[in-house]
GROMACS .gro file of C-alpha atoms in nm:
model
  358
    1MET     CA    1   0.000   0.000   0.000
    2SER     CA    2   0.136   0.345  -0.094
    3ASP     CA    3   0.192   0.634   0.149
    4ALA     CA    4  -0.085   0.829  -0.027
    5GLN     CA    5  -0.336   0.556   0.053
    6ASN     CA    6  -0.236   0.576   0.420
    7LEU     CA    7  -0.318   0.948   0.447
    8PRO     CA    8  -0.626   1.033   0.659
    9SER     CA    9  -0.937   1.113   0.454
   10ASN     CA   10  -1.007   1.427   0.656
   11GLY     CA   11  -0.674   1.596   0.571
   12LEU     CA   12  -0.668   1.967   0.496
   13SER     CA   13  -0.698   2.107   0.145
   14TYR     CA   14  -0.558   2.428   0.002
   15LYS     CA   15  -0.915   2.556  -0.033
   16GLN     CA   16  -0.978   2.502   0.338
   17ALA     CA   17  -0.672   2.717   0.404
   18GLY     CA   18  -0.837   2.996   0.206
   19VAL     CA   19  -0.693   2.956  -0.143
   20ASP     CA   20  -0.931   2.851  -0.420
   21ILE     CA   21  -0.735   2.719  -0.719
   22ASP     CA   22  -1.057   2.666  -0.914
   23ALA     CA   23  -1.149   3.034  -0.874
   24GLY     CA   24  -0.806   3.128  -1.006
   25ASN     CA   25  -0.852   2.907  -1.309
   26ALA     CA   26  -1.201   3.052  -1.363
   27LEU     CA   27  -1.057   3.403  -1.360
   28VAL     CA   28  -0.795   3.313  -1.621
   29GLU     CA   29  -1.067   3.180  -1.852
   30ALA     CA   30  -1.290   3.482  -1.790
   31ILE     CA   31  -1.022   3.736  -1.883
   32LYS     CA   32  -0.886   3.564  -2.194
   33PRO     CA   33  -1.110   3.758  -2.439
   34ALA     CA   34  -1.008   4.091  -2.284
   35VAL     CA   35  -0.640   3.996  -2.294
   36ARG     CA   36  -0.672   3.874  -2.653
   37SER     CA   37  -0.815   4.215  -2.754
   38THR     CA   38  -0.481   4.382  -2.669
   39ARG     CA   39  -0.275   4.191  -2.925
   40ARG     CA   40  -0.043   4.400  -3.140
   41PRO     CA   41   0.253   4.339  -3.374
   42GLY     CA   42   0.514   4.161  -3.167
   43ALA     CA   43   0.272   3.995  -2.924
   44ASP     CA   44   0.012   3.740  -3.021
   45ALA     CA   45   0.043   3.455  -2.770
   46GLU     CA   46  -0.231   3.339  -2.532
   47ILE     CA   47  -0.191   3.393  -2.158
   48GLY     CA   48  -0.145   3.087  -1.942
   49GLY     CA   49   0.220   3.003  -1.999
   50PHE     CA   50   0.505   3.066  -1.759
   51GLY     CA   51   0.614   3.387  -1.929
   52GLY     CA   52   0.503   3.640  -2.188
   53LEU     CA   53   0.683   3.679  -2.521
   54PHE     CA   54   0.743   3.985  -2.734
   55ASP     CA   55   0.914   4.007  -3.074
   56LEU     CA   56   1.085   4.346  -3.116
   57LYS     CA   57   1.164   4.278  -3.480
   58ALA     CA   58   0.798   4.208  -3.558
   59ALA     CA   59   0.714   4.540  -3.389
   60GLY     CA   60   0.934   4.719  -3.643
   61PHE     CA   61   1.234   4.815  -3.432
   62ILE     CA   62   1.584   4.815  -3.578
   63ASP     CA   63   1.820   4.926  -3.300
   64PRO     CA   64   1.597   4.963  -2.993
   65ILE     CA   65   1.665   5.077  -2.638
   66LEU     CA   66   1.425   4.918  -2.390
   67VAL     CA   67   1.250   5.137  -2.133
   68ALA     CA   68   1.076   4.981  -1.831
   69ALA     CA   69   0.846   5.124  -1.565
   70ASN     CA   70   0.636   4.991  -1.280
   71ASP     CA   71   0.378   5.151  -1.053
   72GLY     CA   72   0.058   5.097  -0.859
   73VAL     CA   73  -0.266   5.285  -0.802
   74GLY     CA   74  -0.223   5.372  -0.435
   75THR     CA   75  -0.513   5.430  -0.200
   76LYS     CA   76  -0.747   5.520  -0.485
   77LEU     CA   77  -0.802   5.144  -0.463
   78LYS     CA   78  -0.982   5.195  -0.132
   79ILE     CA   79  -1.261   5.390  -0.305
   80ALA     CA   80  -1.304   5.110  -0.561
   81ILE     CA   81  -1.310   4.852  -0.282
   82GLU     CA   82  -1.552   5.043  -0.061
   83THR     CA   83  -1.795   5.114  -0.346
   84GLY     CA   84  -1.756   4.787  -0.538
   85LYS     CA   85  -1.671   4.973  -0.859
   86HIS     CA   86  -1.370   4.794  -1.010
   87ASP     CA   87  -1.406   4.852  -1.385
   88THR     CA   88  -1.183   5.160  -1.427
   89ILE     CA   89  -0.908   5.111  -1.169
   90GLY     CA   90  -0.718   4.888  -1.414
   91GLN     CA   91  -0.692   5.177  -1.660
   92ASP     CA   92  -0.531   5.380  -1.381
   93LEU     CA   93  -0.276   5.104  -1.332
   94VAL     CA   94  -0.178   5.100  -1.698
   95ALA     CA   95  -0.174   5.480  -1.722
   96MET     CA   96   0.065   5.525  -1.432
   97CYS     CA   97   0.316   5.297  -1.605
   98VAL     CA   98   0.282   5.383  -1.974
   99ASN     CA   99   0.277   5.759  -1.913
  100ASP     CA  100   0.616   5.718  -1.747
  101ILE     CA  101   0.742   5.540  -2.060
  102ILE     CA  102   0.616   5.791  -2.317
  103VAL     CA  103   0.790   6.076  -2.130
  104GLN     CA  104   1.118   5.915  -2.236
  105GLY     CA  105   1.009   5.920  -2.598
  106ALA     CA  106   0.950   5.544  -2.598
  107GLU     CA  107   0.652   5.344  -2.725
  108PRO     CA  108   0.494   5.113  -2.463
  109LEU     CA  109   0.497   4.762  -2.606
  110PHE     CA  110   0.370   4.525  -2.340
  111PHE     CA  111   0.226   4.518  -1.990
  112LEU     CA  112   0.203   4.272  -1.701
  113ASP     CA  113  -0.005   4.305  -1.387
  114TYR     CA  114   0.010   4.172  -1.031
  115TYR     CA  115  -0.323   4.137  -0.849
  116ALA     CA  116  -0.311   4.028  -0.484
  117THR     CA  117  -0.612   3.971  -0.260
  118GLY     CA  118  -0.721   3.785   0.050
  119ARG     CA  119  -1.008   3.604  -0.121
  120LEU     CA  120  -1.041   3.586  -0.497
  121ASP     CA  121  -1.369   3.729  -0.624
  122VAL     CA  122  -1.392   3.621  -0.989
  123ALA     CA  123  -1.639   3.896  -1.083
  124ALA     CA  124  -1.426   4.171  -0.927
  125GLY     CA  125  -1.107   4.023  -1.074
  126THR     CA  126  -1.263   4.008  -1.418
  127ALA     CA  127  -1.369   4.374  -1.395
  128ILE     CA  128  -1.021   4.476  -1.283
  129VAL     CA  129  -0.841   4.293  -1.564
  130THR     CA  130  -1.097   4.413  -1.820
  131GLY     CA  131  -1.005   4.766  -1.714
  132ILE     CA  132  -0.637   4.681  -1.750
  133ALA     CA  133  -0.703   4.552  -2.102
  134GLU     CA  134  -0.891   4.872  -2.187
  135GLY     CA  135  -0.593   5.076  -2.068
  136CYS     CA  136  -0.362   4.863  -2.281
  137ARG     CA  137  -0.580   4.916  -2.588
  138ILE     CA  138  -0.577   5.294  -2.532
  139ALA     CA  139  -0.198   5.284  -2.497
  140GLY     CA  140  -0.148   5.042  -2.788
  141CYS     CA  141   0.043   4.789  -2.578
  142ALA     CA  142  -0.021   4.419  -2.532
  143LEU     CA  143  -0.124   4.259  -2.204
  144ILE     CA  144   0.105   3.957  -2.224
  145GLY     CA  145   0.075   3.815  -1.874
  146GLY     CA  146   0.027   3.872  -1.505
  147GLU     CA  147  -0.005   3.711  -1.166
  148THR     CA  148  -0.303   3.663  -0.937
  149ALA     CA  149  -0.211   3.593  -0.575
  150GLU     CA  150  -0.473   3.482  -0.323
  151MET     CA  151  -0.322   3.539   0.021
  152PRO     CA  152  -0.561   3.497   0.315
  153GLY     CA  153  -0.416   3.648   0.629
  154MET     CA  154  -0.220   3.905   0.430
  155TYR     CA  155  -0.523   4.095   0.301
  156HIS     CA  156  -0.851   4.129   0.488
  157GLY     CA  157  -1.209   4.130   0.367
  158LYS     CA  158  -1.241   4.257   0.011
  159ASP     CA  159  -0.904   4.434   0.013
  160TYR     CA  160  -0.671   4.389  -0.282
  161ASP     CA  161  -0.364   4.554  -0.429
  162LEU     CA  162  -0.244   4.607  -0.784
  163ALA     CA  163   0.096   4.658  -0.939
  164GLY     CA  164   0.178   4.706  -1.304
  165PHE     CA  165   0.490   4.658  -1.514
  166ALA     CA  166   0.534   4.805  -1.862
  167VAL     CA  167   0.815   4.778  -2.114
  168GLY     CA  168   0.859   5.003  -2.413
  169ALA     CA  169   1.125   5.080  -2.669
  170ALA     CA  170   1.271   5.366  -2.868
  171GLU     CA  171   1.523   5.367  -3.148
  172ARG     CA  172   1.870   5.451  -3.027
  173GLY     CA  173   1.930   5.826  -3.030
  174THR     CA  174   1.566   5.929  -2.999
  175LEU     CA  175   1.516   5.914  -2.622
  176LEU     CA  176   1.390   6.212  -2.422
  177PRO     CA  177   1.479   6.448  -2.265
  178ARG     CA  178   1.691   6.594  -2.543
  179ALA     CA  179   2.020   6.760  -2.464
  180ASP     CA  180   1.933   7.077  -2.655
  181GLN     CA  181   1.677   7.221  -2.412
  182GLY     CA  182   1.741   7.593  -2.373
  183ASP     CA  183   1.634   7.930  -2.240
  184GLY     CA  184   1.321   8.034  -2.428
  185ASP     CA  185   1.177   7.686  -2.492
  186VAL     CA  186   0.803   7.683  -2.428
  187LEU     CA  187   0.597   7.475  -2.183
  188VAL     CA  188   0.279   7.320  -2.322
  189ALA     CA  189   0.035   7.164  -2.074
  190ILE     CA  190  -0.195   6.876  -2.159
  191ALA     CA  191  -0.508   6.860  -1.945
  192SER     CA  192  -0.565   6.587  -1.690
  193SER     CA  193  -0.896   6.402  -1.650
  194GLY     CA  194  -0.908   6.492  -1.280
  195VAL     CA  195  -0.709   6.382  -0.977
  196HIS     CA  196  -0.559   6.084  -1.168
  197SER     CA  197  -0.395   5.844  -0.918
  198ASN     CA  198  -0.196   6.050  -0.671
  199GLY     CA  199  -0.276   6.208  -0.338
  200TYR     CA  200  -0.567   5.980  -0.252
  201SER     CA  201  -0.472   5.936   0.112
  202LEU     CA  202  -0.531   6.311   0.137
  203VAL     CA  203  -0.838   6.297  -0.089
  204ARG     CA  204  -0.997   6.032   0.130
  205LYS     CA  205  -0.919   6.237   0.443
  206ILE     CA  206  -1.088   6.540   0.287
  207VAL     CA  207  -1.394   6.329   0.196
  208GLU     CA  208  -1.405   6.212   0.556
  209ILE     CA  209  -1.393   6.574   0.677
  210SER     CA  210  -1.668   6.675   0.434
  211GLY     CA  211  -1.903   6.405   0.563
  212ILE     CA  212  -2.033   6.340   0.210
  213ASP     CA  213  -2.135   5.982   0.130
  214TRP     CA  214  -1.969   5.817  -0.170
  215TYR     CA  215  -2.310   5.768  -0.335
  216LEU     CA  216  -2.428   6.130  -0.309
  217PRO     CA  217  -2.379   6.375  -0.599
  218ALA     CA  218  -2.028   6.521  -0.609
  219PRO     CA  219  -2.037   6.881  -0.481
  220PHE     CA  220  -1.820   6.984  -0.777
  221ASP     CA  221  -2.011   6.779  -1.039
  222GLU     CA  222  -2.371   6.690  -0.961
  223LYS     CA  223  -2.397   6.472  -1.275
  224GLN     CA  224  -2.184   6.207  -1.098
  225THR     CA  225  -2.172   6.055  -0.754
  226LEU     CA  226  -1.870   6.149  -0.545
  227SER     CA  227  -1.717   5.804  -0.591
  228GLU     CA  228  -1.770   5.807  -0.969
  229ALA     CA  229  -1.608   6.148  -0.998
  230LEU     CA  230  -1.307   6.052  -0.786
  231LEU     CA  231  -1.268   5.719  -0.970
  232THR     CA  232  -1.239   5.895  -1.309
  233PRO     CA  233  -0.947   5.704  -1.463
  234THR     CA  234  -0.606   5.855  -1.527
  235ARG     CA  235  -0.571   5.986  -1.881
  236ILE     CA  236  -0.332   5.795  -2.106
  237TYR     CA  237  -0.122   6.025  -2.326
  238VAL     CA  238   0.070   5.767  -2.528
  239LYS     CA  239  -0.088   5.782  -2.873
  240PRO     CA  240  -0.125   6.163  -2.894
  241LEU     CA  241   0.236   6.216  -2.791
  242LEU     CA  242   0.371   5.938  -3.015
  243SER     CA  243   0.192   6.096  -3.309
  244ALA     CA  244   0.343   6.436  -3.225
  245LEU     CA  245   0.691   6.288  -3.195
  246LYS     CA  246   0.652   6.102  -3.525
  247ALA     CA  247   0.529   6.423  -3.690
  248GLY     CA  248   0.864   6.582  -3.607
  249ILE     CA  249   0.725   6.852  -3.377
  250GLY     CA  250   1.015   6.974  -3.164
  251ILE     CA  251   0.933   6.817  -2.828
  252LYS     CA  252   1.249   6.827  -2.617
  253ALA     CA  253   1.121   6.693  -2.284
  254LEU     CA  254   0.806   6.555  -2.124
  255ALA     CA  255   0.711   6.552  -1.756
  256HIS     CA  256   0.437   6.327  -1.620
  257ILE     CA  257   0.274   6.527  -1.339
  258THR     CA  258   0.216   6.259  -1.076
  259GLY     CA  259   0.300   6.237  -0.703
  260GLY     CA  260   0.499   6.546  -0.613
  261GLY     CA  261   0.300   6.761  -0.855
  262PHE     CA  262   0.475   7.039  -1.046
  263ILE     CA  263   0.740   7.107  -0.788
  264ASP     CA  264   0.896   6.760  -0.778
  265ASN     CA  265   0.827   6.625  -1.128
  266ILE     CA  266   0.934   6.904  -1.362
  267PRO     CA  267   1.297   6.917  -1.237
  268ARG     CA  268   1.337   6.547  -1.319
  269VAL     CA  269   1.362   6.631  -1.691
  270LEU     CA  270   1.557   6.959  -1.672
  271PRO     CA  271   1.934   7.007  -1.699
  272ASP     CA  272   2.092   7.176  -1.398
  273HIS     CA  273   2.125   7.514  -1.569
  274LEU     CA  274   1.757   7.552  -1.659
  275ALA     CA  275   1.443   7.631  -1.462
  276ALA     CA  276   1.077   7.606  -1.557
  277HIS     CA  277   0.855   7.909  -1.514
  278VAL     CA  278   0.483   7.824  -1.498
  279GLU     CA  279   0.209   8.086  -1.540
  280LEU     CA  280  -0.061   7.946  -1.312
  281ASP     CA  281  -0.343   8.166  -1.441
  282LYS     CA  282  -0.308   7.998  -1.783
  283ILE     CA  283  -0.402   7.658  -1.636
  284THR     CA  284  -0.764   7.549  -1.653
  285VAL     CA  285  -0.821   7.395  -1.309
  286PRO     CA  286  -1.098   7.129  -1.282
  287LYS     CA  287  -1.354   7.206  -1.011
  288VAL     CA  288  -1.253   6.900  -0.808
  289PHE     CA  289  -0.928   7.072  -0.711
  290ALA     CA  290  -1.104   7.387  -0.590
  291TRP     CA  291  -1.327   7.167  -0.373
  292LEU     CA  292  -1.032   6.974  -0.232
  293ALA     CA  293  -0.843   7.296  -0.156
  294ARG     CA  294  -1.144   7.458   0.011
  295VAL     CA  295  -1.255   7.165   0.226
  296GLY     CA  296  -0.898   7.065   0.310
  297GLY     CA  297  -0.787   7.423   0.377
  298MET     CA  298  -0.486   7.363   0.154
  299SER     CA  299  -0.242   7.630   0.042
  300GLU     CA  300  -0.172   7.681  -0.326
  301ARG     CA  301   0.185   7.552  -0.284
  302GLU     CA  302   0.060   7.236  -0.112
  303MET     CA  303  -0.181   7.180  -0.400
  304LEU     CA  304   0.103   7.226  -0.651
  305ARG     CA  305   0.318   6.970  -0.470
  306THR     CA  306   0.042   6.712  -0.415
  307PHE     CA  307  -0.190   6.718  -0.717
  308ASN     CA  308  -0.168   6.770  -1.092
  309CYS     CA  309  -0.414   7.064  -1.060
  310GLY     CA  310  -0.541   7.001  -1.414
  311VAL     CA  311  -0.212   6.927  -1.594
  312GLY     CA  312  -0.141   6.560  -1.654
  313MET     CA  313   0.156   6.608  -1.884
  314LEU     CA  314   0.389   6.900  -1.946
  315CYS     CA  315   0.588   6.934  -2.271
  316ALA     CA  316   0.901   7.142  -2.325
  317VAL     CA  317   0.911   7.236  -2.692
  318ALA     CA  318   1.106   7.465  -2.921
  319ALA     CA  319   0.937   7.807  -2.924
  320GLU     CA  320   0.875   7.795  -3.299
  321ASP     CA  321   0.690   7.463  -3.261
  322ALA     CA  322   0.475   7.547  -2.958
  323GLU     CA  323   0.161   7.654  -3.145
  324LYS     CA  324   0.205   7.364  -3.385
  325LEU     CA  325   0.210   7.122  -3.091
  326VAL     CA  326  -0.103   7.276  -2.937
  327THR     CA  327  -0.283   7.249  -3.272
  328HIS     CA  328  -0.171   6.888  -3.320
  329LEU     CA  329  -0.277   6.781  -2.970
  330THR     CA  330  -0.613   6.954  -3.008
  331ALA     CA  331  -0.671   6.775  -3.339
  332VAL     CA  332  -0.619   6.435  -3.175
  333GLY     CA  333  -0.859   6.505  -2.890
  334GLU     CA  334  -0.643   6.654  -2.614
  335THR     CA  335  -0.684   6.990  -2.442
  336ALA     CA  336  -0.353   7.175  -2.457
  337ALA     CA  337  -0.229   7.524  -2.381
  338ILE     CA  338   0.096   7.720  -2.352
  339VAL     CA  339   0.157   7.776  -1.980
  340GLY     CA  340   0.517   7.887  -1.943
  341ARG     CA  341   0.876   7.867  -2.060
  342LEU     CA  342   1.224   7.751  -1.970
  343THR     CA  343   1.469   8.008  -1.830
  344GLU     CA  344   1.824   8.015  -1.702
  345ARG     CA  345   1.824   7.884  -1.344
  346THR     CA  346   1.919   8.135  -1.076
  347GLY     CA  347   1.734   7.980  -0.782
  348GLU     CA  348   1.452   7.727  -0.755
  349PRO     CA  349   1.415   7.481  -1.047
  350VAL     CA  350   1.043   7.563  -1.078
  351THR     CA  351   0.901   7.914  -1.038
  352PHE     CA  352   0.545   8.039  -1.064
  353SER     CA  353   0.355   8.355  -1.144
  354GLY     CA  354  -0.018   8.426  -1.123
  355ARG     CA  355  -0.257   8.217  -0.915
  356LEU     CA  356  -0.440   7.887  -0.961
  357ALA     CA  357  -0.815   7.930  -1.007
  358LEU     CA  358  -0.905   7.758  -0.681
   0.00000   0.00000   0.00000
């Protein structure tokens, strides 16, 4: 008689320990159509293997430099969890990664996700990954794999966390920022869709102070509930900016305005001898930021260091190409405006004039 036959019939199973392998398999099957919809040249394999494949040659690259980025969504997840609305948070995850790749002048090629939870809910998981696939389609990158981890004891109740990993490429010699940025280059702002995915620990604190229920109309937009408004997904700027770069418009640098706002993100793409001067009264500020500032009693500087304040992406461009860039971005569906310029640095790397419309 074998050892297996001697085992007691009432032995524990993995499912009894809180991990449902069948639910995991069901999720994989449920998301296959969404994943399949993200195929692009270079990636056409089914998920389910031990690794995702990508063919750079099939994607048309000759001498590529790879660019990688990873990120999460932060405590914006808590709003999705508390309200049971999971269908857009995946787009946020993709956006936070691919927007960091396009700022280097690279094209996002493929994406992988990590989804960890205490108890796998197939319906919620399917909504999350469907949102990830939608983000990948908007960005033009393939969802080639991911990992679902069911970890009872690590996460409680309906809590989950997300992480994303994106890889892109650019032909050698075309990466941003360019070395020829100079005094007099112009700053073009591209509008955000709202708060995006930064500062939500503060956002949730302000909501708590306000006493407004997630399901009541947003005080700054009565056409949506507060949760719907604050779950507006992060805008993905990949295709509009790729088209501008391919059109030869003189973009010299791009800054993704994420955590740290204007004050911490703009210097990341500037040489030491240059500063960015931003004219705040030229920025169209969405009403959500005025509400956050008022209820939270926040100073303008704190707003500028915490939130995007209506600018999701900032472009440094040759002065002669600034209007051309605004026209191009407008034609492809973005809202863009000239909001400042680069100057010789004599003090702080980012200076401001005017006031935000808060």
